[in-house]
PDB file of C-alpha atoms in Angstrom:
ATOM      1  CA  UNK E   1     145.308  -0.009  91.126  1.00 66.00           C
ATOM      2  CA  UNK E   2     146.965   3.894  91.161  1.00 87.00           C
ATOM      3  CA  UNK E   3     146.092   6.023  93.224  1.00 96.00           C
ATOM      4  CA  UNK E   4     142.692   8.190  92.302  1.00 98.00           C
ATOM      5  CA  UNK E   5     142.893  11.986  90.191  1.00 98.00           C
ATOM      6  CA  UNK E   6     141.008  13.804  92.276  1.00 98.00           C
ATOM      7  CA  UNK E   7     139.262  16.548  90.212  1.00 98.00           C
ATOM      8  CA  UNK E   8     137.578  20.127  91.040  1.00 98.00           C
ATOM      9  CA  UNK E   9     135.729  22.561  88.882  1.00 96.00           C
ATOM     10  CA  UNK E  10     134.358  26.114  89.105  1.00 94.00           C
ATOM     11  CA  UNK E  11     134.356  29.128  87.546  1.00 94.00           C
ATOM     12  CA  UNK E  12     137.501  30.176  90.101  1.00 96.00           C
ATOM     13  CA  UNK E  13     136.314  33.544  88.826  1.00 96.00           C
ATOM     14  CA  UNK E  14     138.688  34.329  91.060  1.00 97.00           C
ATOM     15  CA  UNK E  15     140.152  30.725  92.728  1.00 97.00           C
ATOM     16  CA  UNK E  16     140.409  31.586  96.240  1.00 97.00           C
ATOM     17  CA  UNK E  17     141.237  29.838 100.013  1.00 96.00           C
ATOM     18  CA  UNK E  18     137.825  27.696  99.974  1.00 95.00           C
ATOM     19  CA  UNK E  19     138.898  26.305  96.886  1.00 96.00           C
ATOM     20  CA  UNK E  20     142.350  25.279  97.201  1.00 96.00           C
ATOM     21  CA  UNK E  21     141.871  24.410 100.983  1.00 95.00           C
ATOM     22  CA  UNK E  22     139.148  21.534  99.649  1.00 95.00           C
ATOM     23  CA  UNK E  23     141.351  20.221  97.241  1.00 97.00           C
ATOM     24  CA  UNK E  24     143.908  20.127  99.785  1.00 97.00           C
ATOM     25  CA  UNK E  25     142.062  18.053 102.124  1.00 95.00           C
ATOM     26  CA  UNK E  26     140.816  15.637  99.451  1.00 97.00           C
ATOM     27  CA  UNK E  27     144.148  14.980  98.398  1.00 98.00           C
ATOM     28  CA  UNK E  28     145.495  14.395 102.211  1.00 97.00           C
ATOM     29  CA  UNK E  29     141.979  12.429 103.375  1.00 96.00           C
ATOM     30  CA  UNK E  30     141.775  10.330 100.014  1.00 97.00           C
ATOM     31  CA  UNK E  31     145.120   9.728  99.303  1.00 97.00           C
ATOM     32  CA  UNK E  32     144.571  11.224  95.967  1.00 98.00           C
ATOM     33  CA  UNK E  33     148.056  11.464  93.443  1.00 98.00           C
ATOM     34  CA  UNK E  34     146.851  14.951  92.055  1.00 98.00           C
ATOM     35  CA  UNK E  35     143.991  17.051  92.330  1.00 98.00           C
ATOM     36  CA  UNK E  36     142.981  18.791  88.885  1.00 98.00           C
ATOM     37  CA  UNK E  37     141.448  21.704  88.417  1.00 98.00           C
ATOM     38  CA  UNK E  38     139.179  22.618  85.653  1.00 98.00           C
ATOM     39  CA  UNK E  39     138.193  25.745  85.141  1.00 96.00           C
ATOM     40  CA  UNK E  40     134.520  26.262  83.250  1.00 93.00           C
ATOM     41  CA  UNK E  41     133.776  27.997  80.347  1.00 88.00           C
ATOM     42  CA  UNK E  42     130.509  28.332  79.979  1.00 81.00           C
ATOM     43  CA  UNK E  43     128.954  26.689  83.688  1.00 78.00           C
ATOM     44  CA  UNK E  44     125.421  25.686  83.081  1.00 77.00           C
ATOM     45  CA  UNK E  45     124.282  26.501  86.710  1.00 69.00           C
ATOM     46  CA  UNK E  46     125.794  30.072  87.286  1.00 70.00           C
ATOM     47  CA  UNK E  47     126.182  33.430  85.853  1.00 73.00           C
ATOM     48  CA  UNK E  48     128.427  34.266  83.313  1.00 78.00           C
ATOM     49  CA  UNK E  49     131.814  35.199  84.650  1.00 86.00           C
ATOM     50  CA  UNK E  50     132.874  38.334  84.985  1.00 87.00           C
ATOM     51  CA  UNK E  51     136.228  37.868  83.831  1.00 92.00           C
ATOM     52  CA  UNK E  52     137.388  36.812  80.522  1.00 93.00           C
ATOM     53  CA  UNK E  53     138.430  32.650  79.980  1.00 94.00           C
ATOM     54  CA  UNK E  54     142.244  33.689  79.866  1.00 96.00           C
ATOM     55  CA  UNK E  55     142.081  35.240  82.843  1.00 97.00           C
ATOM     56  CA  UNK E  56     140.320  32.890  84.550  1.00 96.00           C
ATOM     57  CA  UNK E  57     142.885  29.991  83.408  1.00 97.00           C
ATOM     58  CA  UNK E  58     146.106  32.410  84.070  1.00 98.00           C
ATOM     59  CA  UNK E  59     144.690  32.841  88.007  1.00 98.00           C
ATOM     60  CA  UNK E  60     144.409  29.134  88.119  1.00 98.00           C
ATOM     61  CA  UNK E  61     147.813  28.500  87.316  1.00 98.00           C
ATOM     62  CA  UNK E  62     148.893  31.072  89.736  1.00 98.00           C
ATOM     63  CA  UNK E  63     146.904  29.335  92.197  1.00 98.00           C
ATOM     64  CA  UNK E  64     148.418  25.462  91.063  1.00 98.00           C
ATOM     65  CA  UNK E  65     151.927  26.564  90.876  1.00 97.00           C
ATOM     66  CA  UNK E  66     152.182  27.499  94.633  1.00 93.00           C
ATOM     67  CA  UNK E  67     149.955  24.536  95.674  1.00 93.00           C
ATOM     68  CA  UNK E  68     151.607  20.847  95.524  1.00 94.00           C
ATOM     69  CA  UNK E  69     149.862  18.179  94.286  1.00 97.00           C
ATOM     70  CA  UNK E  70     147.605  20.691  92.167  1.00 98.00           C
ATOM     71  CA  UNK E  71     147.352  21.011  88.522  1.00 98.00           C
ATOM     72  CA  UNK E  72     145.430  22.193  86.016  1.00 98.00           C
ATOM     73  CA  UNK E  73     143.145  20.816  83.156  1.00 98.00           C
ATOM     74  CA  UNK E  74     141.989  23.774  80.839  1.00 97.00           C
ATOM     75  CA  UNK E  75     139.427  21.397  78.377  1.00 97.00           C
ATOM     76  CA  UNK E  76     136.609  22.955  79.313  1.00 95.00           C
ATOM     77  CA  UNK E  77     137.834  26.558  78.668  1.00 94.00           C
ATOM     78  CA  UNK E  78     138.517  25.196  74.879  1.00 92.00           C
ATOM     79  CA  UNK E  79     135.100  23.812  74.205  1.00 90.00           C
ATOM     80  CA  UNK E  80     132.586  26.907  73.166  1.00 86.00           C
ATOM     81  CA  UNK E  81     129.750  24.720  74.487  1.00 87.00           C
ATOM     82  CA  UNK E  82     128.458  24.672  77.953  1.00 88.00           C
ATOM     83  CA  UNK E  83     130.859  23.038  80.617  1.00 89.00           C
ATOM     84  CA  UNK E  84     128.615  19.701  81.342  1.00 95.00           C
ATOM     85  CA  UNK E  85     130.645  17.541  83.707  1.00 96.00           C
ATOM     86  CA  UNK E  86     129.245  14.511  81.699  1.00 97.00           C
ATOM     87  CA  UNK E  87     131.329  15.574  79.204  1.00 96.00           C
ATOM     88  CA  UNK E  88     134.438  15.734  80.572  1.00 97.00           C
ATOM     89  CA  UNK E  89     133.856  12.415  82.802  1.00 98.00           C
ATOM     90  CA  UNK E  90     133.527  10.401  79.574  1.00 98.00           C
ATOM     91  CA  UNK E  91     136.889  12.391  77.756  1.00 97.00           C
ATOM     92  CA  UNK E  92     139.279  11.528  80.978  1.00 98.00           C
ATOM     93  CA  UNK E  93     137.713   8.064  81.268  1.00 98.00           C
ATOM     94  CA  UNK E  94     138.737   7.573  77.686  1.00 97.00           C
ATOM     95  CA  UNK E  95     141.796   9.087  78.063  1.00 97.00           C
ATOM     96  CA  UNK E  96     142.978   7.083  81.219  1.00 97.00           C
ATOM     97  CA  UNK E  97     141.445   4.015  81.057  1.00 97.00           C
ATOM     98  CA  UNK E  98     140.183   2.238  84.855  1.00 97.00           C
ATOM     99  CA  UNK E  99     142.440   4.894  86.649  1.00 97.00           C
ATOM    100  CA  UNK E 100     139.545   5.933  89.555  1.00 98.00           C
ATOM    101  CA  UNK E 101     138.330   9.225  89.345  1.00 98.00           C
ATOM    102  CA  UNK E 102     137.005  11.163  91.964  1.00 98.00           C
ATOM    103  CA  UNK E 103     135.066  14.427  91.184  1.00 98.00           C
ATOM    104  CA  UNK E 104     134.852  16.780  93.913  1.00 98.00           C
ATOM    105  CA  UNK E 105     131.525  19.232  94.426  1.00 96.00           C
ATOM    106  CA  UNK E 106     129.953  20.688  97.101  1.00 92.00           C
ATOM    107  CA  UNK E 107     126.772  19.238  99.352  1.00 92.00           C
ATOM    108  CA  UNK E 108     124.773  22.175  97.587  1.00 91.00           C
ATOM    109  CA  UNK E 109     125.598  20.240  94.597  1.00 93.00           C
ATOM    110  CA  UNK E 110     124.375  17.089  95.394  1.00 95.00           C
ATOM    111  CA  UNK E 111     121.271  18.174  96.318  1.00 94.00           C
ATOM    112  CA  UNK E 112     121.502  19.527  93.356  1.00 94.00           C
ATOM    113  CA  UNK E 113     122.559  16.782  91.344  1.00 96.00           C
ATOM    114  CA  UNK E 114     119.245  15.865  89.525  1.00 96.00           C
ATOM    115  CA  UNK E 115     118.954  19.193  88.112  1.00 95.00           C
ATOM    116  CA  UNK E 116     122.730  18.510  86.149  1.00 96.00           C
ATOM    117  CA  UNK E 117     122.866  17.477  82.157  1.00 95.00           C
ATOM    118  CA  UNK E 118     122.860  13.548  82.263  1.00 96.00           C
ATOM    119  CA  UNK E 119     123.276  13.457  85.961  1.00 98.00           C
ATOM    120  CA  UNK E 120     122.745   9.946  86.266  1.00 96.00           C
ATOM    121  CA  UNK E 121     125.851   8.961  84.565  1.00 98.00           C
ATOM    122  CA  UNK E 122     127.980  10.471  86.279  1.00 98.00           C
ATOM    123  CA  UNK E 123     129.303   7.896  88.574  1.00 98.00           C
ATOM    124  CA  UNK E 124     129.578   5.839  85.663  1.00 98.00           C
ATOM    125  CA  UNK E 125     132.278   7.476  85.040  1.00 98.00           C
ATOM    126  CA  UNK E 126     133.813   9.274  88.428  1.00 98.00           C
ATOM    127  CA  UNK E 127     132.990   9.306  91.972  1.00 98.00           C
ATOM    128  CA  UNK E 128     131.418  11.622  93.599  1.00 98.00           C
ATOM    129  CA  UNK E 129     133.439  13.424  96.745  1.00 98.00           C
ATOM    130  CA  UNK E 130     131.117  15.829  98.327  1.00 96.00           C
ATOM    131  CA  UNK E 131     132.790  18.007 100.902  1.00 93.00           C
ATOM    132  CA  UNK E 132     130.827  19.121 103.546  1.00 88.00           C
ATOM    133  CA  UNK E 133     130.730  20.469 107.085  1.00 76.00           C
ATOM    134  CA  UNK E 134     131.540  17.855 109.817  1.00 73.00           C
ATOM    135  CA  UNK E 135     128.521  16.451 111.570  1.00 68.00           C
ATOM    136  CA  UNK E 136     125.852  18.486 108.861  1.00 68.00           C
ATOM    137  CA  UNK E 137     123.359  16.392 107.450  1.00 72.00           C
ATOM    138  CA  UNK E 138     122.116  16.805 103.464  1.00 73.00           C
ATOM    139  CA  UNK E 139     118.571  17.799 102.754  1.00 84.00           C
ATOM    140  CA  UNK E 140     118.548  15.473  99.779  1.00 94.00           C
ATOM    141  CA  UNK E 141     115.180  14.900  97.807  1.00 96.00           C
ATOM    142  CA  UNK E 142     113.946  11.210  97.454  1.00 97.00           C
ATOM    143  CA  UNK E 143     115.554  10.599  94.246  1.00 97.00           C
ATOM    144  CA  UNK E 144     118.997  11.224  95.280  1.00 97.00           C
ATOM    145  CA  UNK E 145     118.071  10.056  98.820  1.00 96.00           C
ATOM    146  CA  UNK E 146     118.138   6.785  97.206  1.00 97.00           C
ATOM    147  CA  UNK E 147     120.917   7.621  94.664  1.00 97.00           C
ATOM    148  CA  UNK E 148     122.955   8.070  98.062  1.00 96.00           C
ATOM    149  CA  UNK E 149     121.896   5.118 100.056  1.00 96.00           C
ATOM    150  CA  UNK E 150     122.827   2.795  96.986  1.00 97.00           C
ATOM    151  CA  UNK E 151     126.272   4.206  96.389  1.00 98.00           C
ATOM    152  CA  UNK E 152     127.066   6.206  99.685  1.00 97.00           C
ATOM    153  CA  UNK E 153     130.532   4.154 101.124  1.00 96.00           C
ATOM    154  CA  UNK E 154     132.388   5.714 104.383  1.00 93.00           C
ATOM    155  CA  UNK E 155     135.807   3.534 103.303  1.00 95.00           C
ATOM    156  CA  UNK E 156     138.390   5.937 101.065  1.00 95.00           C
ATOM    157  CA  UNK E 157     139.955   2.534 100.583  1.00 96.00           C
ATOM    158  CA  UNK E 158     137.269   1.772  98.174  1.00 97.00           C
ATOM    159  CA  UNK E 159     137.546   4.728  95.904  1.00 98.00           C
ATOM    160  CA  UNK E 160     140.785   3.374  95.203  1.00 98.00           C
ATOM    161  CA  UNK E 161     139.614  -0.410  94.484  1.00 97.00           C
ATOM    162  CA  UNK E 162     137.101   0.986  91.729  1.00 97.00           C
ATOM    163  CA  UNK E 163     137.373   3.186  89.170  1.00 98.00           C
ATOM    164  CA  UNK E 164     133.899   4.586  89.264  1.00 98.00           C
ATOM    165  CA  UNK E 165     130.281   4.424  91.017  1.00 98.00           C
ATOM    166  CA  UNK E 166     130.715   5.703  94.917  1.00 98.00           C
ATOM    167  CA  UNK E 167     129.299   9.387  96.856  1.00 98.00           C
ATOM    168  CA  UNK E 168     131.999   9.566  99.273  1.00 97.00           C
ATOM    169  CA  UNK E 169     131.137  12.194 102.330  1.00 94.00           C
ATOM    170  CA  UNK E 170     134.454  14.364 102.800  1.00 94.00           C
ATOM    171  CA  UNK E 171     134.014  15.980 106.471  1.00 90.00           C
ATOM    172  CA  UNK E 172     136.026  19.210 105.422  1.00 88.00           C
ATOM    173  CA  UNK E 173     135.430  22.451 107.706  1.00 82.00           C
ATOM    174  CA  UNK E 174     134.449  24.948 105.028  1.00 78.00           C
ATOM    175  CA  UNK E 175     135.418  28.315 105.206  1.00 85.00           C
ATOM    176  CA  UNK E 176     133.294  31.266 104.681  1.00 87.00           C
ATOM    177  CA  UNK E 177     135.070  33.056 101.742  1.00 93.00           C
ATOM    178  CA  UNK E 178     133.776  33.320  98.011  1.00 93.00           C
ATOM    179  CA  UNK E 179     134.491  34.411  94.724  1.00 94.00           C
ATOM    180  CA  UNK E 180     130.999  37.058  94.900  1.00 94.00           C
ATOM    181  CA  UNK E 181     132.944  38.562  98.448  1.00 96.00           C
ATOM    182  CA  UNK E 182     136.411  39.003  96.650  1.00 97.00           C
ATOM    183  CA  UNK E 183     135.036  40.434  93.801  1.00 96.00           C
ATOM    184  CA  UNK E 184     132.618  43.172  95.541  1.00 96.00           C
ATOM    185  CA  UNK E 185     135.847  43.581  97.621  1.00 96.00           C
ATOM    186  CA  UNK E 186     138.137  44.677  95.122  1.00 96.00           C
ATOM    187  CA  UNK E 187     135.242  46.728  93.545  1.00 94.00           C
ATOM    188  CA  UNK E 188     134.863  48.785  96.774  1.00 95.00           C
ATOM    189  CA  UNK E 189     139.206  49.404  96.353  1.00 94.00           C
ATOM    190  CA  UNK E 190     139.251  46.742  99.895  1.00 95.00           C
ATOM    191  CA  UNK E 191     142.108  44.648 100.249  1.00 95.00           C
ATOM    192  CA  UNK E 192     141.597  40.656  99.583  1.00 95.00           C
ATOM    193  CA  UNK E 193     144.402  39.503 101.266  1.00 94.00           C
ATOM    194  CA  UNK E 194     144.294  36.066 102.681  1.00 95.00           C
ATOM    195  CA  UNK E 195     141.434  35.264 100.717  1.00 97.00           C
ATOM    196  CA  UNK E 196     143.621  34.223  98.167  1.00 96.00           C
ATOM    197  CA  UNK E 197     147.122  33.327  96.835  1.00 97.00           C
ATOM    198  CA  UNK E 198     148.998  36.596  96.705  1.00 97.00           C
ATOM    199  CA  UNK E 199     150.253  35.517  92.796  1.00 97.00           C
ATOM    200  CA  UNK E 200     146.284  35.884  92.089  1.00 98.00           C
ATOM    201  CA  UNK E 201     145.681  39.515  93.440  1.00 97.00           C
ATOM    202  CA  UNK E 202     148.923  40.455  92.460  1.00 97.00           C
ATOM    203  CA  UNK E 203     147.484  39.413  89.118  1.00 97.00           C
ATOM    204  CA  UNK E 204     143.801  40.848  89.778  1.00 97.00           C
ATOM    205  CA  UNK E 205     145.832  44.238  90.735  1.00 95.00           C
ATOM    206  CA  UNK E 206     148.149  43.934  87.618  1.00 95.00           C
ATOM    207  CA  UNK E 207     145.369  43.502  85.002  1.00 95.00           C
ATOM    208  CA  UNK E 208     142.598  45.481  86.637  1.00 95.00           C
ATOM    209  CA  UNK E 209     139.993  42.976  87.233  1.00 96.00           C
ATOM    210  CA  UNK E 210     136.667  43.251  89.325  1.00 94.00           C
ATOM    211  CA  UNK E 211     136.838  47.163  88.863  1.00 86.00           C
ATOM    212  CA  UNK E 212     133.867  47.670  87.154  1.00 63.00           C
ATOM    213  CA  UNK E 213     133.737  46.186  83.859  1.00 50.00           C
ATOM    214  CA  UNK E 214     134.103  42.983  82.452  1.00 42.00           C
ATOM    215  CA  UNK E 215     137.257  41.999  80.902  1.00 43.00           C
TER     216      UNK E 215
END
């Protein structure tokens, strides 16, 4: 079977080191072929962005083009409904057969996970890799206590024998950088570099974002 698409959403209002350093380590840990990442239009969980979709989309590219084995998927941005991962599971799953997926999220999002639209068919259709600190243990709620212990695996050799239905723990050492920190940092005229690419706050620079209103 080929090798798994790894796939990552977010806002990436902007995309930034924590970002592009899990997808990264996915890639290298998991042996994915690509990582993909999807910026949201409308996320059902968070705030509206602050910057428009086409700006959004334009830093991701930025942010892909300088990163190997990154791409991007821009679906989401084109529906006007809200950016349920259900959604776009099912559309790639159509659209490349019993290629394994392997949809990345945080552990905040797993413990999460009951809260999402349809969250229980989601590894119908993708696994789940949930990046997390080495050695931290999830606070997870009986429901997906037992979602876990049914389809939690520890062999990345098995997300390639399967196209769907594992929770993969990715030990990843997170770093403590966020789109909220950039954004109040280019508000207060501060200087984000090495948060992110330099082709993104080149562009945040060039088309005035984050300095006061929403574009």
């Amino acid at each position: 079977m080929t090798a798994p698409i790894g796939l990552l959403g977010g806002t990436f209002d902007p995309i930034h080191v924590g970002h592009l350093r899990t997808a990264i380590q996915a890639k290298e840990q998991l042996g994915l072929s690509e990582v993909r990442l999807l910026p949201n239009h409308i996320p059902p969980h968070r705030a509206t962005p602050d910057s428009a979709p086409r700006h959004r989309l334009a830093m991701t590219r930025l942010a892909a083009a300088a990163t190997p084995g990154l791409t991007v998927d821009e679906r989401e941005l084109k529906r006007t409904t809200p950016s349920y991962t259900i959604d776009t599971l099912i559309e790639l799953r159509t659209e490349l057969g019993t290629r394994p997926l392997c949809f990345i999220m945080g552990m905040d999002s797993l413990c999460g996970l009951d809260k999402w639209h349809r969250w229980h068919e989601l590894l119908d259709h993708a696994h789940l890799v949930v990046s997390h600190r080495p050695g931290w243990k999830p606070e997870l709620n009986d429901t997906l206590a037992g979602l876990y212990q049914h389809h939690g695996i520890q062999d990345r050799e098995a997300l390639h024998r399967t196209p769907a239905g594992h929770i993969f723990l990715l030990d990843n050492p997170e770093l403590e950088v966020s789109s909220t920190q950039i954004r109040d940092c280019v508000r207060r005229g501060n200087n984000p570099q090495y948060l992110l690419p330099d082709a993104v706050a080149n562009y945040i620079r060039q088309q005035g974002l984050y300095s006061g209103s929403v574009v």
